[in-house]
Amino acid sequence: MENLLLLFAGTVLVNNFVLARFLGVCPYLGVSRQVDTAFGMGLATTFVMVIASVFTYLIYHFLLIPFGLEYLEIVAFILVISSLVQVVELFMQKVSPTLYRALGIFLPLITTNCAIMGLALLVIQEGYQFIEALVFALGAGVGFTLAIVLIAGIREHLDIADIPYALRGGAITLIIAGLMALAFSGLAGVV
Amino acid sequence: MSLLKDFMNGLWNEHPIFRLLLGMCPLLAVTTTAVYGLAMGLATLFVIVCAEIVISLIRNFIPKKVRIPSYIIIIATFVTIVDYTMAAFLPDIAEALSIFIPLIVTNCLIMARVEAFASRVPVKRAIADALGQGVGFTWGLVLLAAVRELLGQGAIFGFQILGEGFPTWGIMGLPPGAFISLGIILAVINQIIRLRHKRTKEVS
């Protein structure tokens, strides 16, 4: 239990997916103009991460390994993730239209979010057990949400600030991300 | 002539990193030294060229509705080839790049070019575009990696350039250094483009 808590806290704060591992930087820079949409994106990503980690774990251990097909890892994972995203989208549309309206537009974007694929690969690489993989996925999602909501909050304030021409857009966002990464690296001693 | 234009597009006007902001994850993650940047760039170049050729060849046979999954499978196949080839022949570099080689499959740069370009044009133009984007991506990676390696270790491609007394900036090898140096490079490039615009306006 203690190990799992440590793993969770470590994944959220110390080895934050965006700020320490550089996974999911594209949505982090692209969908972080407003806090509301950023939060929606974070929730949708967390949701898909947890489900994807379950499926990729099962497929790797009960399909690819028994048949000696580890070399199909990349093809299998990306197919699972992209079809999973579609299924989740259809399912949500039927079962919970409110949730669908809130998260729907972000779902297609998630397929090319390298955080999901990276998560599946890291679970295999680190040799996590099933429960550990679940906690790891949840921590990754929460960490991603935290990072994207924080930067969206800062960017909302930037809209009214007078920024030098050359720094507008991507440049200032990257520098802020760098400062955030610096702040997060200060948490390294905590866990 | 138009082939050359397709190629040159990727090097500056539609530069994948500095103009389109695509492929950020591998860009930031692997650029601790110039060698890793170059290796990542070449691996991506191979995948994008092969994927654009194949997809352009079969573009008329892929039904519109399942085009995205088909593209993904084709890209994933070439990524697997690169992954295993690098693990066999360049084990040190493959280990350093770790999961970022398999993650070429989710590089939005490749998906974007395949969807916007290779699926609409004949093979010749697809190759020119893929080469341009791939080389553009590679020089972007090498530039950022060289800056980070120079300030972080005083060297470029492993050759010591700054003298012994240079206090190396450890932060450059860490994530914050990656974000901040890319931000500054972007700002410089924005400024260059702005000055050029001004000059062409004044001339005309």
Short mmCIF file of C-alpha atoms in Angstrom, two decimals:
data_model
loop_
_atom_site.label_atom_id
_atom_site.label_comp_id
_atom_site.label_asym_id
_atom_site.label_seq_id
_atom_site.Cartn_x
_atom_site.Cartn_y
_atom_site.Cartn_z
CA MET A 1 0.00 0.00 0.00
CA GLU A 2 2.77 2.40 0.98
CA ASN A 3 4.64 1.57 -2.20
CA LEU A 4 1.58 2.34 -4.28
CA LEU A 5 1.10 5.70 -2.58
CA LEU A 6 4.74 6.56 -3.17
CA LEU A 7 4.45 5.51 -6.80
CA PHE A 8 1.36 7.70 -7.19
CA ALA A 9 2.89 10.77 -5.58
CA GLY A 10 6.14 10.25 -7.45
CA THR A 11 4.37 10.04 -10.79
CA VAL A 12 2.25 13.13 -10.14
CA LEU A 13 4.90 15.43 -8.72
CA VAL A 14 8.45 14.24 -9.27
CA ASN A 15 8.36 12.34 -12.54
CA ASN A 16 5.54 14.46 -13.92
CA PHE A 17 4.70 13.18 -17.39
CA VAL A 18 4.84 16.57 -19.07
CA LEU A 19 7.45 18.45 -17.09
CA ALA A 20 9.97 15.70 -16.37
CA ARG A 21 9.39 13.06 -19.04
CA PHE A 22 8.30 15.26 -21.98
CA LEU A 23 5.26 13.14 -22.75
CA GLY A 24 2.14 14.94 -23.95
CA VAL A 25 3.85 18.23 -24.69
CA CYS A 26 1.72 18.85 -27.81
CA PRO A 27 -1.66 19.14 -26.02
CA TYR A 28 0.14 20.86 -23.16
CA LEU A 29 1.14 23.67 -25.52
CA GLY A 30 -1.86 23.44 -27.84
CA VAL A 31 -4.94 23.11 -25.60
CA SER A 32 -3.90 25.31 -22.70
CA ARG A 33 -5.43 28.67 -23.57
CA GLN A 34 -8.27 28.43 -21.06
CA VAL A 35 -8.56 26.69 -17.71
CA ASP A 36 -11.93 25.09 -18.55
CA THR A 37 -10.80 23.41 -21.75
CA ALA A 38 -7.49 22.46 -20.19
CA PHE A 39 -9.30 20.75 -17.34
CA GLY A 40 -11.54 18.91 -19.82
CA MET A 41 -8.52 17.75 -21.78
CA GLY A 42 -6.85 16.60 -18.56
CA LEU A 43 -9.90 14.58 -17.50
CA ALA A 44 -10.33 12.97 -20.91
CA THR A 45 -6.65 12.05 -21.02
CA THR A 46 -6.71 10.56 -17.50
CA PHE A 47 -9.78 8.53 -18.42
CA VAL A 48 -8.22 7.11 -21.59
CA MET A 49 -4.88 6.53 -19.83
CA VAL A 50 -6.40 4.31 -17.16
CA ILE A 51 -8.42 2.27 -19.64
CA ALA A 52 -5.54 2.04 -22.12
CA SER A 53 -3.13 0.83 -19.45
CA VAL A 54 -5.53 -2.00 -18.54
CA PHE A 55 -5.96 -3.10 -22.15
CA THR A 56 -2.34 -2.81 -23.22
CA TYR A 57 -1.24 -4.66 -20.07
CA LEU A 58 -3.64 -7.54 -20.73
CA ILE A 59 -2.77 -7.71 -24.42
CA TYR A 60 0.96 -7.69 -23.80
CA HIS A 61 0.92 -10.35 -21.07
CA PHE A 62 -1.81 -12.63 -22.36
CA LEU A 63 -1.50 -12.29 -26.13
CA LEU A 64 1.88 -11.04 -27.25
CA ILE A 65 4.12 -12.91 -24.78
CA PRO A 66 2.46 -16.37 -25.01
CA PHE A 67 2.65 -16.25 -28.82
CA GLY A 68 6.16 -14.74 -28.91
CA LEU A 69 4.94 -11.65 -30.75
CA GLU A 70 6.70 -8.96 -28.72
CA TYR A 71 7.94 -7.34 -31.91
CA LEU A 72 4.35 -6.40 -32.73
CA GLU A 73 4.24 -4.29 -29.55
CA ILE A 74 4.20 -0.90 -31.29
CA VAL A 75 1.62 -1.85 -33.91
CA ALA A 76 -0.62 -3.60 -31.39
CA PHE A 77 -0.51 -0.81 -28.81
CA ILE A 78 -1.23 2.01 -31.22
CA LEU A 79 -4.13 0.06 -32.73
CA VAL A 80 -5.56 -0.70 -29.30
CA ILE A 81 -5.25 2.92 -28.23
CA SER A 82 -6.81 4.40 -31.34
CA SER A 83 -9.72 1.96 -31.41
CA LEU A 84 -10.18 2.36 -27.67
CA VAL A 85 -10.53 6.10 -28.10
CA GLN A 86 -13.25 5.53 -30.69
CA VAL A 87 -15.09 3.05 -28.48
CA VAL A 88 -14.91 5.35 -25.48
CA GLU A 89 -16.28 8.15 -27.64
CA LEU A 90 -19.26 6.07 -28.86
CA PHE A 91 -19.91 4.70 -25.37
CA MET A 92 -19.91 8.11 -23.76
CA GLN A 93 -22.18 9.51 -26.44
CA LYS A 94 -24.80 6.86 -25.57
CA VAL A 95 -24.42 6.59 -21.82
CA SER A 96 -23.57 10.06 -20.66
CA PRO A 97 -24.32 12.84 -23.15
CA THR A 98 -23.32 15.51 -20.62
CA LEU A 99 -19.89 14.01 -20.12
CA TYR A 100 -19.63 13.53 -23.87
CA ARG A 101 -20.38 17.16 -24.53
CA ALA A 102 -17.74 18.17 -22.01
CA LEU A 103 -14.98 15.83 -23.19
CA GLY A 104 -16.08 14.80 -26.69
CA ILE A 105 -14.06 17.26 -28.71
CA PHE A 106 -10.83 16.26 -26.98
CA LEU A 107 -11.11 12.53 -27.55
CA PRO A 108 -9.96 12.34 -31.19
CA LEU A 109 -6.92 14.45 -30.26
CA ILE A 110 -5.87 11.90 -27.67
CA THR A 111 -4.91 9.21 -30.19
CA THR A 112 -1.83 11.15 -31.21
CA ASN A 113 -1.04 12.13 -27.63
CA CYS A 114 2.26 10.43 -27.01
CA ALA A 115 1.56 10.34 -23.26
CA ILE A 116 -0.85 7.42 -23.73
CA MET A 117 1.49 5.38 -25.91
CA GLY A 118 4.42 6.36 -23.69
CA LEU A 119 2.52 5.18 -20.64
CA ALA A 120 1.85 1.77 -22.22
CA LEU A 121 5.53 1.40 -23.17
CA LEU A 122 6.78 2.55 -19.76
CA VAL A 123 4.56 0.05 -17.94
CA ILE A 124 6.23 -2.74 -19.95
CA GLN A 125 9.72 -1.28 -19.62
CA GLU A 126 9.49 -0.83 -15.84
CA GLY A 127 7.94 -4.27 -15.43
CA TYR A 128 4.99 -3.08 -13.33
CA GLN A 129 2.41 -5.51 -11.97
CA PHE A 130 -1.25 -4.99 -12.83
CA ILE A 131 -2.18 -2.89 -9.77
CA GLU A 132 1.02 -0.88 -10.03
CA ALA A 133 0.25 -0.18 -13.69
CA LEU A 134 -3.20 1.12 -12.75
CA VAL A 135 -1.80 3.42 -10.07
CA PHE A 136 0.92 4.57 -12.44
CA ALA A 137 -1.68 5.40 -15.11
CA LEU A 138 -3.83 7.30 -12.64
CA GLY A 139 -0.80 9.24 -11.38
CA ALA A 140 0.26 10.05 -14.93
CA GLY A 141 -3.22 11.37 -15.73
CA VAL A 142 -3.47 13.46 -12.57
CA GLY A 143 0.04 14.84 -13.17
CA PHE A 144 -0.86 15.76 -16.73
CA THR A 145 -4.08 17.47 -15.58
CA LEU A 146 -2.20 19.38 -12.89
CA ALA A 147 0.43 20.63 -15.32
CA ILE A 148 -2.00 21.64 -18.07
CA VAL A 149 -4.42 23.41 -15.70
CA LEU A 150 -1.57 25.32 -14.04
CA ILE A 151 -0.16 26.58 -17.33
CA ALA A 152 -3.64 27.45 -18.62
CA GLY A 153 -4.15 29.61 -15.53
CA ILE A 154 -0.93 31.47 -16.26
CA ARG A 155 -1.72 31.84 -19.96
CA GLU A 156 -5.13 33.38 -19.21
CA HIS A 157 -3.29 36.18 -17.45
CA LEU A 158 -0.84 36.55 -20.32
CA ASP A 159 -3.67 37.57 -22.64
CA ILE A 160 -3.81 40.97 -20.97
CA ALA A 161 -0.06 41.36 -20.60
CA ASP A 162 2.13 43.32 -22.97
CA ILE A 163 4.56 40.72 -24.33
CA PRO A 164 7.41 41.61 -26.72
CA TYR A 165 6.45 40.68 -30.28
CA ALA A 166 9.06 37.97 -30.76
CA LEU A 167 8.04 36.11 -27.62
CA ARG A 168 4.32 35.91 -28.41
CA GLY A 169 2.72 32.50 -28.88
CA GLY A 170 4.90 29.44 -28.55
CA ALA A 171 8.04 31.13 -27.27
CA ILE A 172 6.66 32.59 -24.02
CA THR A 173 4.65 29.43 -23.34
CA LEU A 174 7.81 27.32 -23.58
CA ILE A 175 9.70 29.62 -21.24
CA ILE A 176 6.86 29.46 -18.69
CA ALA A 177 6.85 25.68 -19.06
CA GLY A 178 10.58 25.74 -18.33
CA LEU A 179 10.04 27.74 -15.14
CA MET A 180 7.28 25.33 -14.11
CA ALA A 181 9.58 22.39 -14.74
CA LEU A 182 12.18 24.12 -12.57
CA ALA A 183 9.62 24.51 -9.77
CA PHE A 184 8.57 20.87 -10.07
CA SER A 185 12.17 19.67 -9.99
CA GLY A 186 12.35 21.24 -6.52
CA LEU A 187 9.91 18.55 -5.38
CA ALA A 188 12.43 15.82 -6.20
CA GLY A 189 13.41 15.42 -2.55
CA VAL A 190 9.84 14.93 -1.35
CA VAL A 191 9.39 11.35 -2.50
CA MET B 1 10.78 23.25 -60.05
CA SER B 2 7.75 22.56 -57.88
CA LEU B 3 9.55 19.51 -56.47
CA LEU B 4 12.35 21.74 -55.24
CA LYS B 5 9.75 24.05 -53.75
CA ASP B 6 8.09 21.18 -51.87
CA PHE B 7 11.48 20.22 -50.49
CA MET B 8 12.56 23.73 -49.51
CA ASN B 9 9.21 24.35 -47.79
CA GLY B 10 10.14 22.00 -44.97
CA LEU B 11 13.50 23.66 -44.42
CA TRP B 12 12.16 27.10 -43.58
CA ASN B 13 8.71 28.34 -44.67
CA GLU B 14 6.82 25.40 -43.20
CA HIS B 15 9.50 24.26 -40.80
CA PRO B 16 7.92 21.51 -38.68
CA ILE B 17 9.36 22.71 -35.38
CA PHE B 18 9.79 26.46 -35.62
CA ARG B 19 6.77 27.33 -37.75
CA LEU B 20 4.25 24.54 -37.16
CA LEU B 21 5.23 23.57 -33.56
CA LEU B 22 4.93 19.85 -34.33
CA GLY B 23 6.86 16.95 -32.83
CA MET B 24 7.63 18.68 -29.55
CA CYS B 25 7.97 15.60 -27.31
CA PRO B 26 10.98 13.92 -28.96
CA LEU B 27 12.45 17.33 -29.69
CA LEU B 28 12.61 18.29 -26.03
CA ALA B 29 13.36 14.86 -24.64
CA VAL B 30 16.32 13.62 -26.66
CA THR B 31 18.27 16.82 -27.31
CA THR B 32 20.71 16.57 -24.42
CA THR B 33 23.60 16.06 -26.85
CA ALA B 34 23.94 16.74 -30.58
CA VAL B 35 24.57 13.07 -31.40
CA TYR B 36 21.24 12.01 -29.90
CA GLY B 37 19.49 14.85 -31.71
CA LEU B 38 21.00 13.76 -35.02
CA ALA B 39 20.11 10.09 -34.44
CA MET B 40 16.52 10.96 -33.57
CA GLY B 41 16.28 13.23 -36.61
CA LEU B 42 17.55 10.56 -38.99
CA ALA B 43 15.24 7.92 -37.51
CA THR B 44 12.27 10.24 -38.00
CA LEU B 45 13.47 11.12 -41.51
CA PHE B 46 13.50 7.43 -42.48
CA VAL B 47 10.01 6.83 -41.11
CA ILE B 48 8.45 9.91 -42.71
CA VAL B 49 10.00 9.20 -46.14
CA CYS B 50 8.92 5.54 -46.18
CA ALA B 51 5.45 6.32 -44.83
CA GLU B 52 4.82 9.12 -47.33
CA ILE B 53 5.99 6.93 -50.25
CA VAL B 54 3.78 3.99 -49.31
CA ILE B 55 0.74 6.09 -48.48
CA SER B 56 1.06 8.15 -51.63
CA LEU B 57 1.28 4.95 -53.70
CA ILE B 58 -1.85 3.40 -52.21
CA ARG B 59 -3.77 6.62 -51.61
CA ASN B 60 -6.45 5.71 -54.15
CA PHE B 61 -7.12 2.30 -52.59
CA ILE B 62 -7.65 3.41 -49.00
CA PRO B 63 -11.34 4.03 -48.20
CA LYS B 64 -11.79 7.50 -46.74
CA LYS B 65 -13.41 6.24 -43.54
CA VAL B 66 -10.58 4.00 -42.38
CA ARG B 67 -7.75 6.15 -43.64
CA ILE B 68 -6.42 7.24 -40.23
CA PRO B 69 -6.09 3.68 -38.81
CA SER B 70 -4.46 2.57 -42.08
CA TYR B 71 -1.93 5.40 -41.90
CA ILE B 72 -1.20 4.53 -38.28
CA ILE B 73 -0.48 0.88 -39.12
CA ILE B 74 1.84 1.84 -41.99
CA ILE B 75 3.72 4.32 -39.80
CA ALA B 76 3.91 1.81 -36.91
CA THR B 77 5.43 -0.81 -39.22
CA PHE B 78 8.30 1.46 -40.24
CA VAL B 79 8.79 2.58 -36.63
CA THR B 80 9.17 -1.08 -35.60
CA ILE B 81 11.82 -1.52 -38.30
CA VAL B 82 13.75 1.51 -37.02
CA ASP B 83 13.37 0.41 -33.40
CA TYR B 84 14.82 -3.05 -33.99
CA THR B 85 17.52 -1.87 -36.41
CA MET B 86 18.78 0.73 -33.95
CA ALA B 87 18.69 -1.70 -31.03
CA ALA B 88 20.83 -4.10 -33.11
CA PHE B 89 23.40 -1.74 -34.64
CA LEU B 90 23.47 1.32 -32.34
CA PRO B 91 22.63 -0.15 -28.91
CA ASP B 92 24.09 2.77 -26.92
CA ILE B 93 22.08 5.40 -28.74
CA ALA B 94 18.96 3.22 -28.74
CA GLU B 95 19.24 2.90 -24.97
CA ALA B 96 19.66 6.65 -24.50
CA LEU B 97 16.64 7.46 -26.68
CA SER B 98 14.70 4.64 -24.95
CA ILE B 99 10.94 4.96 -25.43
CA PHE B 100 11.22 7.92 -27.78
CA ILE B 101 12.05 5.68 -30.75
CA PRO B 102 8.79 3.70 -30.50
CA LEU B 103 7.08 7.02 -29.82
CA ILE B 104 7.93 8.24 -33.35
CA VAL B 105 4.64 6.52 -34.13
CA THR B 106 2.70 9.22 -32.27
CA ASN B 107 4.82 12.08 -33.63
CA CYS B 108 2.15 14.47 -34.84
CA LEU B 109 4.53 15.76 -37.52
CA ILE B 110 4.33 12.50 -39.49
CA MET B 111 0.56 12.16 -39.14
CA ALA B 112 0.04 15.78 -40.13
CA ARG B 113 2.17 15.53 -43.31
CA VAL B 114 0.65 12.21 -44.32
CA GLU B 115 -2.89 13.51 -43.90
CA ALA B 116 -2.28 16.94 -45.41
CA PHE B 117 0.14 15.99 -48.16
CA ALA B 118 0.98 12.38 -49.03
CA SER B 119 -2.66 11.31 -49.26
CA ARG B 120 -3.35 13.94 -51.95
CA VAL B 121 -0.34 14.10 -54.26
CA PRO B 122 1.69 11.78 -56.54
CA VAL B 123 4.75 9.95 -55.20
CA LYS B 124 7.35 12.37 -56.57
CA ARG B 125 5.95 15.29 -54.64
CA ALA B 126 5.36 13.19 -51.52
CA ILE B 127 9.05 12.19 -51.50
CA ALA B 128 10.17 15.81 -51.91
CA ASP B 129 7.88 16.90 -49.08
CA ALA B 130 8.95 14.05 -46.78
CA LEU B 131 12.65 14.77 -47.39
CA GLY B 132 12.11 18.47 -46.75
CA GLN B 133 10.15 17.93 -43.53
CA GLY B 134 12.54 15.22 -42.34
CA VAL B 135 15.65 17.28 -42.98
CA GLY B 136 13.95 20.34 -41.48
CA PHE B 137 13.08 18.37 -38.34
CA THR B 138 16.65 17.04 -38.15
CA TRP B 139 18.32 20.44 -38.35
CA GLY B 140 15.93 21.76 -35.73
CA LEU B 141 16.82 18.88 -33.40
CA VAL B 142 20.56 19.28 -34.01
CA LEU B 143 20.38 23.06 -33.44
CA LEU B 144 18.61 22.73 -30.09
CA ALA B 145 20.83 19.80 -29.08
CA ALA B 146 23.99 21.70 -30.01
CA VAL B 147 22.95 24.72 -27.93
CA ARG B 148 22.13 22.52 -24.94
CA GLU B 149 25.32 20.46 -25.26
CA LEU B 150 27.50 23.54 -25.70
CA LEU B 151 26.17 25.28 -22.59
CA GLY B 152 25.62 22.14 -20.57
CA GLN B 153 28.89 20.34 -21.28
CA GLY B 154 31.01 22.84 -23.23
CA ALA B 155 31.10 20.54 -26.24
CA ILE B 156 29.37 19.89 -29.56
CA PHE B 157 29.13 16.33 -30.94
CA GLY B 158 31.44 15.34 -28.06
CA PHE B 159 34.27 17.72 -29.13
CA GLN B 160 35.32 20.08 -26.35
CA ILE B 161 34.81 23.63 -27.64
CA LEU B 162 34.65 25.88 -24.62
CA GLY B 163 37.81 25.89 -22.47
CA GLU B 164 38.36 23.94 -19.27
CA GLY B 165 37.45 26.94 -17.13
CA PHE B 166 33.91 27.19 -18.51
CA PRO B 167 31.40 26.64 -15.71
CA THR B 168 28.99 24.16 -17.31
CA TRP B 169 25.29 24.86 -16.89
CA GLY B 170 23.92 21.63 -15.44
CA ILE B 171 20.37 22.89 -15.94
CA MET B 172 20.76 22.57 -19.73
CA GLY B 173 20.79 18.79 -19.50
CA LEU B 174 17.58 18.79 -17.45
CA PRO B 175 13.97 19.40 -18.56
CA PRO B 176 13.81 23.13 -17.60
CA GLY B 177 16.83 23.85 -19.82
CA ALA B 178 15.13 22.15 -22.75
CA PHE B 179 11.95 24.20 -22.46
CA ILE B 180 13.69 27.52 -21.90
CA SER B 181 16.32 27.16 -24.64
CA LEU B 182 13.68 26.14 -27.19
CA GLY B 183 11.58 29.13 -26.14
CA ILE B 184 14.52 31.48 -26.70
CA ILE B 185 15.40 29.91 -30.07
CA LEU B 186 11.76 30.33 -31.16
CA ALA B 187 11.81 33.99 -30.11
CA VAL B 188 15.01 34.60 -32.10
CA ILE B 189 13.52 32.97 -35.19
CA ASN B 190 10.30 35.00 -34.81
CA GLN B 191 12.41 38.14 -34.67
CA ILE B 192 14.39 37.18 -37.81
CA ILE B 193 11.17 36.58 -39.72
CA ARG B 194 9.71 39.86 -38.53
CA LEU B 195 12.78 41.86 -39.62
CA ARG B 196 12.74 40.17 -43.02
CA HIS B 197 9.05 41.04 -43.48
CA LYS B 198 9.78 44.66 -42.67
CA ARG B 199 12.61 44.78 -45.19
CA THR B 200 10.58 43.25 -48.04
CA LYS B 201 7.78 45.69 -47.28
CA GLU B 202 10.15 48.66 -47.39
CA VAL B 203 11.61 47.50 -50.73
CA SER B 204 8.23 47.09 -52.36
#
